PDB file of C-alpha atoms and ligand atoms in Angstrom:
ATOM      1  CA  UNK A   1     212.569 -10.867  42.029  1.00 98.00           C
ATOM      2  CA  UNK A   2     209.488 -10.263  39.856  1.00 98.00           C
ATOM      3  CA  UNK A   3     208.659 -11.433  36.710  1.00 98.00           C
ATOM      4  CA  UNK A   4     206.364  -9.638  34.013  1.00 98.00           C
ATOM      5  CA  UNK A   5     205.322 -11.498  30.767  1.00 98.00           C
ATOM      6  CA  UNK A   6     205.154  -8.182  28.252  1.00 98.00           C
ATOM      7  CA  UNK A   7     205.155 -10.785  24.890  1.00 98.00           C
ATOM      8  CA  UNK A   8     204.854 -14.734  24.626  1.00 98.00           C
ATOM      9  CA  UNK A   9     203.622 -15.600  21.305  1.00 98.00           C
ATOM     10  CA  UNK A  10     205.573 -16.488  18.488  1.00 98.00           C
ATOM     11  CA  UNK A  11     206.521 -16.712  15.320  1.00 98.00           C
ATOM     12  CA  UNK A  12     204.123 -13.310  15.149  1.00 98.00           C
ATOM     13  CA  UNK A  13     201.891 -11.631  17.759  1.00 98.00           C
ATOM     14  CA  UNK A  14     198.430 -11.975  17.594  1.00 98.00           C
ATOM     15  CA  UNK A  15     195.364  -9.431  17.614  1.00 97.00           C
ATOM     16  CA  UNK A  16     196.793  -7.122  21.003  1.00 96.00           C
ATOM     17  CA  UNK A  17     199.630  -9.669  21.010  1.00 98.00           C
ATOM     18  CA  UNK A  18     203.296  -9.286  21.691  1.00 98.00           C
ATOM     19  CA  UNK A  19     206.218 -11.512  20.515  1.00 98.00           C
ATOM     20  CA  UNK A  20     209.117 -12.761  23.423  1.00 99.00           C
ATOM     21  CA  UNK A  21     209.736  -9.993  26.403  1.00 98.00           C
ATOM     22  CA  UNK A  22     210.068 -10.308  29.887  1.00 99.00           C
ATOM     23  CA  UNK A  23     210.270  -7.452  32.397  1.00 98.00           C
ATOM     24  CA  UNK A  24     212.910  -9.123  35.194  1.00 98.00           C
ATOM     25  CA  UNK A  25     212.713  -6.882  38.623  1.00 98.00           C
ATOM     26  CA  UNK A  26     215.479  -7.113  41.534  1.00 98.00           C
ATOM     27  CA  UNK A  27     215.841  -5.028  44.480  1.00 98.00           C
ATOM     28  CA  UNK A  28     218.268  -2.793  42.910  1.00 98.00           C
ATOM     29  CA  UNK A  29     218.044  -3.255  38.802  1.00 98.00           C
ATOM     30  CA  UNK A  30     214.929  -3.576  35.949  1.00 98.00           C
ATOM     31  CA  UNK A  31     216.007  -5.880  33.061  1.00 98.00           C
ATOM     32  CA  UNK A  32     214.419  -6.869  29.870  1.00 98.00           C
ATOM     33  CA  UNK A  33     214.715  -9.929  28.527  1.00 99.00           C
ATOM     34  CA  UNK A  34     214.678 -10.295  25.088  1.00 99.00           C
ATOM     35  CA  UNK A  35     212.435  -7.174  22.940  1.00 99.00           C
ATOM     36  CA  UNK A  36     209.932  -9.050  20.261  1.00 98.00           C
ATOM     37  CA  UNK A  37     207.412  -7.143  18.073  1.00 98.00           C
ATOM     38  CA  UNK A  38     204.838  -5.600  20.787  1.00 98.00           C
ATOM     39  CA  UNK A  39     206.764  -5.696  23.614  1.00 98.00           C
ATOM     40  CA  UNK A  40     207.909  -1.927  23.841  1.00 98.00           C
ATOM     41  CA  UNK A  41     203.993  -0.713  23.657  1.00 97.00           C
ATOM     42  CA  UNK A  42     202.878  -3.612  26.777  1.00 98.00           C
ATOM     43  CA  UNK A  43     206.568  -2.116  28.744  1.00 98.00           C
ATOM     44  CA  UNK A  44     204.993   0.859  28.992  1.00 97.00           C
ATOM     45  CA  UNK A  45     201.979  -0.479  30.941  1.00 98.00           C
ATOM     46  CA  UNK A  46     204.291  -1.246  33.828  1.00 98.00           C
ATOM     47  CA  UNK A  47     207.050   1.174  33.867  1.00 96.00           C
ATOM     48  CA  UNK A  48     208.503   4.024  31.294  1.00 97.00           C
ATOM     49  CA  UNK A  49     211.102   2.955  28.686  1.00 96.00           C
ATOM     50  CA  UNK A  50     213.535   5.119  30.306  1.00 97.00           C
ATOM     51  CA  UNK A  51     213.504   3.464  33.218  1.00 98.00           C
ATOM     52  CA  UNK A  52     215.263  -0.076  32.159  1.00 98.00           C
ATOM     53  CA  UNK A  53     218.551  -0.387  32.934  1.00 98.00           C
ATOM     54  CA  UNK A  54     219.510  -3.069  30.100  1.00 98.00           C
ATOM     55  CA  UNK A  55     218.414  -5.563  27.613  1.00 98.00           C
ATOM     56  CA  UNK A  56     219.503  -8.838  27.007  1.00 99.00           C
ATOM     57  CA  UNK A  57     218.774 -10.817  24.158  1.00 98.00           C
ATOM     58  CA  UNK A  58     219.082 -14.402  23.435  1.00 98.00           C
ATOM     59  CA  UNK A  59     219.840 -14.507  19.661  1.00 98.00           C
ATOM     60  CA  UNK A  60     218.318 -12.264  16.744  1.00 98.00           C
ATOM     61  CA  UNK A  61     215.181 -13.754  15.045  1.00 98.00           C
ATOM     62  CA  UNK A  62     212.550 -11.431  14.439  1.00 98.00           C
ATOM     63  CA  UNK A  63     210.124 -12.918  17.211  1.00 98.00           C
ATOM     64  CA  UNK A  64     213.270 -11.917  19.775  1.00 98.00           C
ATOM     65  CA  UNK A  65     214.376  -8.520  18.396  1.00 98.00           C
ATOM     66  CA  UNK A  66     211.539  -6.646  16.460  1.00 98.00           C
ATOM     67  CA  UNK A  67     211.565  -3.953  19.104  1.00 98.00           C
ATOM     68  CA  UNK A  68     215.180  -3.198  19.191  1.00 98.00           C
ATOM     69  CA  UNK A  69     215.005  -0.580  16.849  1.00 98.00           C
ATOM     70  CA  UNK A  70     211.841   1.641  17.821  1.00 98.00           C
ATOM     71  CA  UNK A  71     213.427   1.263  21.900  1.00 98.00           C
ATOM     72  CA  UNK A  72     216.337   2.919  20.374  1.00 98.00           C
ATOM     73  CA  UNK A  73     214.427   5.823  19.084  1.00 98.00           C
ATOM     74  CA  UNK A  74     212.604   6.145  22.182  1.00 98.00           C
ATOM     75  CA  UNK A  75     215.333   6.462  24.360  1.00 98.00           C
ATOM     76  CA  UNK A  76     216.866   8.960  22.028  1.00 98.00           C
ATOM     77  CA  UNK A  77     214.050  10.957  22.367  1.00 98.00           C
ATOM     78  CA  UNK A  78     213.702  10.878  26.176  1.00 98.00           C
ATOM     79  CA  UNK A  79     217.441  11.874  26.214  1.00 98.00           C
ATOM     80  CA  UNK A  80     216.250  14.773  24.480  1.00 97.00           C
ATOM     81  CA  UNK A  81     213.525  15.512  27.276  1.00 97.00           C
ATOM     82  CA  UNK A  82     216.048  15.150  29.895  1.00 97.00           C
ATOM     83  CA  UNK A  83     214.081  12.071  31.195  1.00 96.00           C
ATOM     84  CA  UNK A  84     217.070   9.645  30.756  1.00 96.00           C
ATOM     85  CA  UNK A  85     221.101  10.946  31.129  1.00 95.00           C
ATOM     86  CA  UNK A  86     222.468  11.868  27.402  1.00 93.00           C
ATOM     87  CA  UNK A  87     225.742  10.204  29.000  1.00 93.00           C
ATOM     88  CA  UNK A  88     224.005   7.149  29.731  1.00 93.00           C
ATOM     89  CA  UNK A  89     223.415   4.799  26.645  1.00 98.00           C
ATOM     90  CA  UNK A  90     221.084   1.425  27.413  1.00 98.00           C
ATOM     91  CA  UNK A  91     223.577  -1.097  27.145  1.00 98.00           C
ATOM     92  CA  UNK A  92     222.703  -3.977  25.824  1.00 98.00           C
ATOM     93  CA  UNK A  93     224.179  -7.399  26.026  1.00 98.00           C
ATOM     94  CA  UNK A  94     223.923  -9.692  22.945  1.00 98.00           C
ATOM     95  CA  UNK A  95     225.336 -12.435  21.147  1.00 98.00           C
ATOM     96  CA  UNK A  96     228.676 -11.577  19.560  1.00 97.00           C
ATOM     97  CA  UNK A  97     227.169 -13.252  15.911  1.00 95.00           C
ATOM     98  CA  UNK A  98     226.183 -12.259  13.232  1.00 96.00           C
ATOM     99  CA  UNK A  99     228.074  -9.251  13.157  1.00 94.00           C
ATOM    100  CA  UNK A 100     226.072  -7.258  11.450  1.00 95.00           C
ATOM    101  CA  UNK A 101     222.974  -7.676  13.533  1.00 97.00           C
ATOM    102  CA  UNK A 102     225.613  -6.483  16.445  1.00 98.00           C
ATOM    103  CA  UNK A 103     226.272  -3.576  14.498  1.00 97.00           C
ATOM    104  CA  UNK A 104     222.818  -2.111  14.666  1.00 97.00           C
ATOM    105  CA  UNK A 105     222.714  -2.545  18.186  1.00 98.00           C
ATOM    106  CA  UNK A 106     224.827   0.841  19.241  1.00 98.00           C
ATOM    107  CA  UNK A 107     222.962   3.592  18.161  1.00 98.00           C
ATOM    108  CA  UNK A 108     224.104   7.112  18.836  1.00 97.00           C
ATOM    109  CA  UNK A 109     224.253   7.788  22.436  1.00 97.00           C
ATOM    110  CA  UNK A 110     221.125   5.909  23.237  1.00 98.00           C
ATOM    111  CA  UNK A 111     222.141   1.965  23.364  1.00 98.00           C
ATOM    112  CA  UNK A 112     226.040   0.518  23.341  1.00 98.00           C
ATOM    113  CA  UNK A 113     226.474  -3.340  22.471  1.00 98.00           C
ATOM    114  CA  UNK A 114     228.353  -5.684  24.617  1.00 98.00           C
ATOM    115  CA  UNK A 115     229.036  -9.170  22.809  1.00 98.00           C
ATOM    116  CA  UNK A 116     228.075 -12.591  24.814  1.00 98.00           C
ATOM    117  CA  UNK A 117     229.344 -15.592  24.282  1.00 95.00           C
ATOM    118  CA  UNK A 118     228.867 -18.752  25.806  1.00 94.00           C
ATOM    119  CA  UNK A 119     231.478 -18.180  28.923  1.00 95.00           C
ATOM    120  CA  UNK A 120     230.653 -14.681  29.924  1.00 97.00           C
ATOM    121  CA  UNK A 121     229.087 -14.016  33.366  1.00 97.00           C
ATOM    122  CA  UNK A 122     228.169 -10.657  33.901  1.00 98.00           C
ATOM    123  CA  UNK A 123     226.754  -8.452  36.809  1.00 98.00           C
ATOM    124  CA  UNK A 124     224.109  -6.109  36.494  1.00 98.00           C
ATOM    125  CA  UNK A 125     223.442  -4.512  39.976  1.00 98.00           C
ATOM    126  CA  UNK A 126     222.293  -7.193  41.958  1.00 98.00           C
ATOM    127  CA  UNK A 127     221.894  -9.859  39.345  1.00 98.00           C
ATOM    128  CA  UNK A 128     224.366 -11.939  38.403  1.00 98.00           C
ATOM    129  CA  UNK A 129     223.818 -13.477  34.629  1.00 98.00           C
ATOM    130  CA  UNK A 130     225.712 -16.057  32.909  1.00 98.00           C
ATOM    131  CA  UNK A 131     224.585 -18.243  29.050  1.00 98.00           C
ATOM    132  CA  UNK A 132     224.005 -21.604  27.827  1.00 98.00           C
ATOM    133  CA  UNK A 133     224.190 -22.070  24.099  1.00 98.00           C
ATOM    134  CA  UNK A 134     220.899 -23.306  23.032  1.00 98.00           C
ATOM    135  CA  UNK A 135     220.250 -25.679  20.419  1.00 98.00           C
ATOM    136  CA  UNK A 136     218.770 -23.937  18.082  1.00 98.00           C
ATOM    137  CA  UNK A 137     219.049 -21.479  14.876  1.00 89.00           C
ATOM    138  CA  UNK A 138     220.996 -22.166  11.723  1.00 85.00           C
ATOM    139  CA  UNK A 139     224.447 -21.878  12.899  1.00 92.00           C
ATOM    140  CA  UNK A 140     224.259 -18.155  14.723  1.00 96.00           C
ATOM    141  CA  UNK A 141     224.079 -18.863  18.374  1.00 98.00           C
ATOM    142  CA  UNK A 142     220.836 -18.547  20.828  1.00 98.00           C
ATOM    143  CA  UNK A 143     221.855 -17.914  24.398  1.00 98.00           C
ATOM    144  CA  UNK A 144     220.159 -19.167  27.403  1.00 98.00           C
ATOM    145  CA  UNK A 145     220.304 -16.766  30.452  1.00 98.00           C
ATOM    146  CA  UNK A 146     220.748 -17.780  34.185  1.00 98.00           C
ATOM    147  CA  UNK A 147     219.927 -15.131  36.582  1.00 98.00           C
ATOM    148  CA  UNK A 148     220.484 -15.176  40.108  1.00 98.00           C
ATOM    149  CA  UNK A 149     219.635 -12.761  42.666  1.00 98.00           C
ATOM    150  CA  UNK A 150     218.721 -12.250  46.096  1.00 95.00           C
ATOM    151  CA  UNK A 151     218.724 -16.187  46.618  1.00 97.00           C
ATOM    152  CA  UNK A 152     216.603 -16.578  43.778  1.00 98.00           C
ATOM    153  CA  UNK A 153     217.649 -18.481  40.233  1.00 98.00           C
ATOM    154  CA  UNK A 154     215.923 -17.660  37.269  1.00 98.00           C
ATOM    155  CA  UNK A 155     216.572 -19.550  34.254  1.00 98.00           C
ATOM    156  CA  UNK A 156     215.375 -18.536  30.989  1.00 98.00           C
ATOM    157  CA  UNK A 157     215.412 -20.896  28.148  1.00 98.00           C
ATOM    158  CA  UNK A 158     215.004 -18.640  25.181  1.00 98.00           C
ATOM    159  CA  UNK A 159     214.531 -20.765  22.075  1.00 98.00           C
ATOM    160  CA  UNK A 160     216.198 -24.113  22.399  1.00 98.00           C
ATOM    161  CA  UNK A 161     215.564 -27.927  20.510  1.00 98.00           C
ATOM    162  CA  UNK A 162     216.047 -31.083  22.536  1.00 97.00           C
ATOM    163  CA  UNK A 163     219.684 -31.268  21.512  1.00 97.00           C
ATOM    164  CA  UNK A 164     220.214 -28.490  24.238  1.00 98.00           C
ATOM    165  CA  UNK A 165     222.905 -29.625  27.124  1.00 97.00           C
ATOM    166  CA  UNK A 166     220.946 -28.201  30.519  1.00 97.00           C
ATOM    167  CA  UNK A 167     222.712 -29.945  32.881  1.00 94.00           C
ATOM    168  CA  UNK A 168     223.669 -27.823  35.519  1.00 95.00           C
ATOM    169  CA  UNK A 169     222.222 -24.888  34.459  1.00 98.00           C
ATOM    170  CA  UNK A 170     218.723 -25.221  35.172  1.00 98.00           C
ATOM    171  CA  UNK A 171     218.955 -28.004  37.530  1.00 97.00           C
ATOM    172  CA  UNK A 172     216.393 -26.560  40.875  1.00 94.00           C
ATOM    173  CA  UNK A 173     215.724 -22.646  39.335  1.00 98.00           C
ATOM    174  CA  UNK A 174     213.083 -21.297  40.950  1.00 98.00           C
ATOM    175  CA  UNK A 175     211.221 -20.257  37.856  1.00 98.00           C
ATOM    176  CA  UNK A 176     212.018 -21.662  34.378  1.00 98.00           C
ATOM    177  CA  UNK A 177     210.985 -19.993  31.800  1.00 99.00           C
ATOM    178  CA  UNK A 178     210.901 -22.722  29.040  1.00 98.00           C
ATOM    179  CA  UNK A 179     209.758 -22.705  24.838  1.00 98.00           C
ATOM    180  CA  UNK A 180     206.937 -24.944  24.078  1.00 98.00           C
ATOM    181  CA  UNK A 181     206.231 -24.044  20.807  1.00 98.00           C
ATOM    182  CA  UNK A 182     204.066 -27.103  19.430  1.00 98.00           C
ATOM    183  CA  UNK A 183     201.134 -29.209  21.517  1.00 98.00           C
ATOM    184  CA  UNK A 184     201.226 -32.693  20.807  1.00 98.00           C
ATOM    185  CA  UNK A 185     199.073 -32.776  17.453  1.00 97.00           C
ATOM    186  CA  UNK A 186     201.393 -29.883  15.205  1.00 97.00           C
ATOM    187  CA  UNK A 187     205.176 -31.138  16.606  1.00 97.00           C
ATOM    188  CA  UNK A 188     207.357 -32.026  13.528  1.00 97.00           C
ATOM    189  CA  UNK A 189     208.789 -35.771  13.240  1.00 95.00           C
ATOM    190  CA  UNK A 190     212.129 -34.231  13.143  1.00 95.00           C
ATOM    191  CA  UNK A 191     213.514 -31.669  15.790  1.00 95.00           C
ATOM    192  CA  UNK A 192     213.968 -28.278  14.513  1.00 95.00           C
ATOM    193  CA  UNK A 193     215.301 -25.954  17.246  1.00 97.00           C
ATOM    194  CA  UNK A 194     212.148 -26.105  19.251  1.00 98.00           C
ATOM    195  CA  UNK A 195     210.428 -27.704  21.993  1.00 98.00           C
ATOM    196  CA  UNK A 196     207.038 -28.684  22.646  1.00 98.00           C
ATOM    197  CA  UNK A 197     204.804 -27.973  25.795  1.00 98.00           C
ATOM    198  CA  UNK A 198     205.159 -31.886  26.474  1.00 98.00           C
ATOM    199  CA  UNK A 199     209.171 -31.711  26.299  1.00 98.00           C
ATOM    200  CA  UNK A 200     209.048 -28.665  28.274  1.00 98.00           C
ATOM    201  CA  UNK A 201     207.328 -30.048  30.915  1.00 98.00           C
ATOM    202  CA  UNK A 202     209.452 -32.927  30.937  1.00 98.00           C
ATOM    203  CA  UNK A 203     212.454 -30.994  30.992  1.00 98.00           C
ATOM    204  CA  UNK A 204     211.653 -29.025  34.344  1.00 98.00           C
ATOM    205  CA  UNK A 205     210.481 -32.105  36.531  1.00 98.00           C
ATOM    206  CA  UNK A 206     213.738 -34.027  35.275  1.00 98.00           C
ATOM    207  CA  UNK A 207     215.527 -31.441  36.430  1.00 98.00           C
ATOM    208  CA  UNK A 208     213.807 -29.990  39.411  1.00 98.00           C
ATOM    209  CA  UNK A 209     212.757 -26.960  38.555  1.00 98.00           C
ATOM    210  CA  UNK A 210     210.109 -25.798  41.410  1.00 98.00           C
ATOM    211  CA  UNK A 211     208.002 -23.843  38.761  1.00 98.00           C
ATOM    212  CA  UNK A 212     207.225 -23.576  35.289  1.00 98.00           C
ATOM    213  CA  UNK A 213     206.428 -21.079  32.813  1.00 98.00           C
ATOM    214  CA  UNK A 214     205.857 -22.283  29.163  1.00 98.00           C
ATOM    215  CA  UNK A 215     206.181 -19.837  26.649  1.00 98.00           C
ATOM    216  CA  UNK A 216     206.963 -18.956  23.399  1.00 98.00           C
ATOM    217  CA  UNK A 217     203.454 -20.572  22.255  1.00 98.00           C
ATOM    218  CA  UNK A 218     201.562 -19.785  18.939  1.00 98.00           C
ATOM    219  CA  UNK A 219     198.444 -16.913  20.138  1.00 98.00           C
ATOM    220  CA  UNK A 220     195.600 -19.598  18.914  1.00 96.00           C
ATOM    221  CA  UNK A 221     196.662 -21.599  21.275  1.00 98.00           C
ATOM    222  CA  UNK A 222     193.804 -22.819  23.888  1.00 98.00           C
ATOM    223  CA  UNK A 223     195.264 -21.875  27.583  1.00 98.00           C
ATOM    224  CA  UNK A 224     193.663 -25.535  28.512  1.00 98.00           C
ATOM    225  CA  UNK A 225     195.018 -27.299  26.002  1.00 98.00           C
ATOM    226  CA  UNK A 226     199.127 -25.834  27.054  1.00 98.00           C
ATOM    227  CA  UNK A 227     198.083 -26.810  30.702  1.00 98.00           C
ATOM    228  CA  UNK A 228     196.643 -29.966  30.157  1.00 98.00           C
ATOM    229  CA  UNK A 229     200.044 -30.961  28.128  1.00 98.00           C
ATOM    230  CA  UNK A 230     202.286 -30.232  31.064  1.00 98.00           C
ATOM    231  CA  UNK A 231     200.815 -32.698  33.247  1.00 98.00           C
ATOM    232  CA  UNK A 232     204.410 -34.378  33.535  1.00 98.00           C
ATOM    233  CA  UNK A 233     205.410 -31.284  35.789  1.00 98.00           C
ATOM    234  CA  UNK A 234     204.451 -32.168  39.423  1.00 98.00           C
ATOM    235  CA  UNK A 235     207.101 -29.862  41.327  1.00 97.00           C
ATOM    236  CA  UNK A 236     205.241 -26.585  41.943  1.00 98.00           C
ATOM    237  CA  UNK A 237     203.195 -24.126  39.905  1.00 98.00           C
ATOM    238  CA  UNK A 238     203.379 -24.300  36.082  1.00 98.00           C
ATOM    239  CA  UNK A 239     201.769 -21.007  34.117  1.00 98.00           C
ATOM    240  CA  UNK A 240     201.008 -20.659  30.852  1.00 98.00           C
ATOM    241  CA  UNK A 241     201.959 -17.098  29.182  1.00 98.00           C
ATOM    242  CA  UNK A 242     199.742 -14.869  28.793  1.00 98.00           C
ATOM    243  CA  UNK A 243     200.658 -10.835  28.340  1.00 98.00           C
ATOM    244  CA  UNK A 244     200.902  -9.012  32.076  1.00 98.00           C
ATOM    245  CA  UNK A 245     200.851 -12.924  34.100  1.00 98.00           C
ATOM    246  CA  UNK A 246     203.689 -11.551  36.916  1.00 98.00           C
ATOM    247  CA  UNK A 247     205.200 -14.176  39.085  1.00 98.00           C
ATOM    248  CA  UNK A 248     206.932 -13.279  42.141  1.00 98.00           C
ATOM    249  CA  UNK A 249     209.826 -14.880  43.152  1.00 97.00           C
TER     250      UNK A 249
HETATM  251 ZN1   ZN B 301     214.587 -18.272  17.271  1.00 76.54          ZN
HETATM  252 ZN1   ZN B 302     211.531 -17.415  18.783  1.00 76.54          ZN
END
């Protein structure tokens, strides 16, 4: 399994800068998790749009889902060049609230919805996906994604608070792919749906993650500074994001 960060940076992308993505390759299927502002023009660096087989996305901030729309066009239009099947929408697999943010996301014969809720599992070719609700959000829910395939867990935490129940669903992934949105001098005295790259660090040793990828970071960010703040991981590699980092798994 590969991973390719396409956008990291949140709540907005920087100069060149995308918002959440991440190109997941298996032997038989390419996934994307999760479509933020930027993301569509840094997919196209690696593959062409028509070649993703489906999108999941964890809930449907802006930062998550800016993309959505202008993927939708483009697949329309290379239906129309014969590069993608006009029988063969993108599906897309989504959280099943609010409904109309699901509404938007079947668009003519380019994308069909499928709702996700906290007990589906699904199968996409060789991966096999199932959610964690997230804390997070102001009542809509924010899914966490397991992915397994080939022998290899991948667990990515989309955007998730410390109230978040991980137990047993990251415990020993191979790669987690874990929000640290504040460093230690800009984290809020009250939780608000986020982590920091502290907690996130904290999070994968205590539950044995064997690497670490912190994410969802603000583009000013210093890469030293997000490194140097997950010194509490110890179990294998930890990466910051940066746009085109892949990790093989
Ligand atoms: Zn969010
Ligand atoms: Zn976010």
């Amino acid at each position: 399994m590969r991973v390719t960060v396409l956008g990291y940076q949140s709540p907005y992308p920087g100069p060149q800068g995308a918002t959440p993505g991440y190109l997941i390759e298996t032997d038989e299927v390419k996934l994307l998790l999760d479509c933020g502002s930027g993301v569509l023009s840094q997919l196209g660096v690696h593959l062409p749009v028509y070649e993703v087989d489906a999108l999941l996305l964890s809930h449907y901030h802006h930062d998550h889902v800016a993309d959505v729309g202008v993927l939708q066009y483009g697949l329309m239009v290379h239906q129309l060049f014969g590069q993608r099947p006009a029988d063969k929408p993108l599906p897309i697999y989504a959280p099943d609230k609010p409904e109309g943010q699901t509404k938007t996301l079947t668009y003519r014969d380019a994308t069909r919805f499928f709702p996700v809720h906290a007990e589906t599992s699904l199968s996409i070719g060789d991966a096999h996906i199932s959610f964690l609700r997230t804390d997070h959000g102001d009542g809509d829910p924010c899914y966490a994604m397991r992915l397994v395939a080939n022998g290899k867990t991948l667990v990515y935490g989309a955007d998730s608070g410390p109230g978040t129940n991980w137990s047993g669903f990251v415990d020993g992934a191979d790669l987690f792919i874990c929000e640290g949105t504040y460093l230690d001098h800009n984290l809020p005295s009250r939780p608000n749906g986020h982590l920091s790259v502290r907690q996130a660090a904290e999070l994968a040793q205590a539950h044995h993650c064997r690497s670490l990828l912190i994410t969802h970071l603000f583009h000013g960010y210093p890469e030293s500074d997000v490194l140097a703040q997950a010194e509490a991981f110890v179990a294998g590699p930890v990466y910051a994001a940066r746009i085109g980092l892949k990790i093989e798994l």
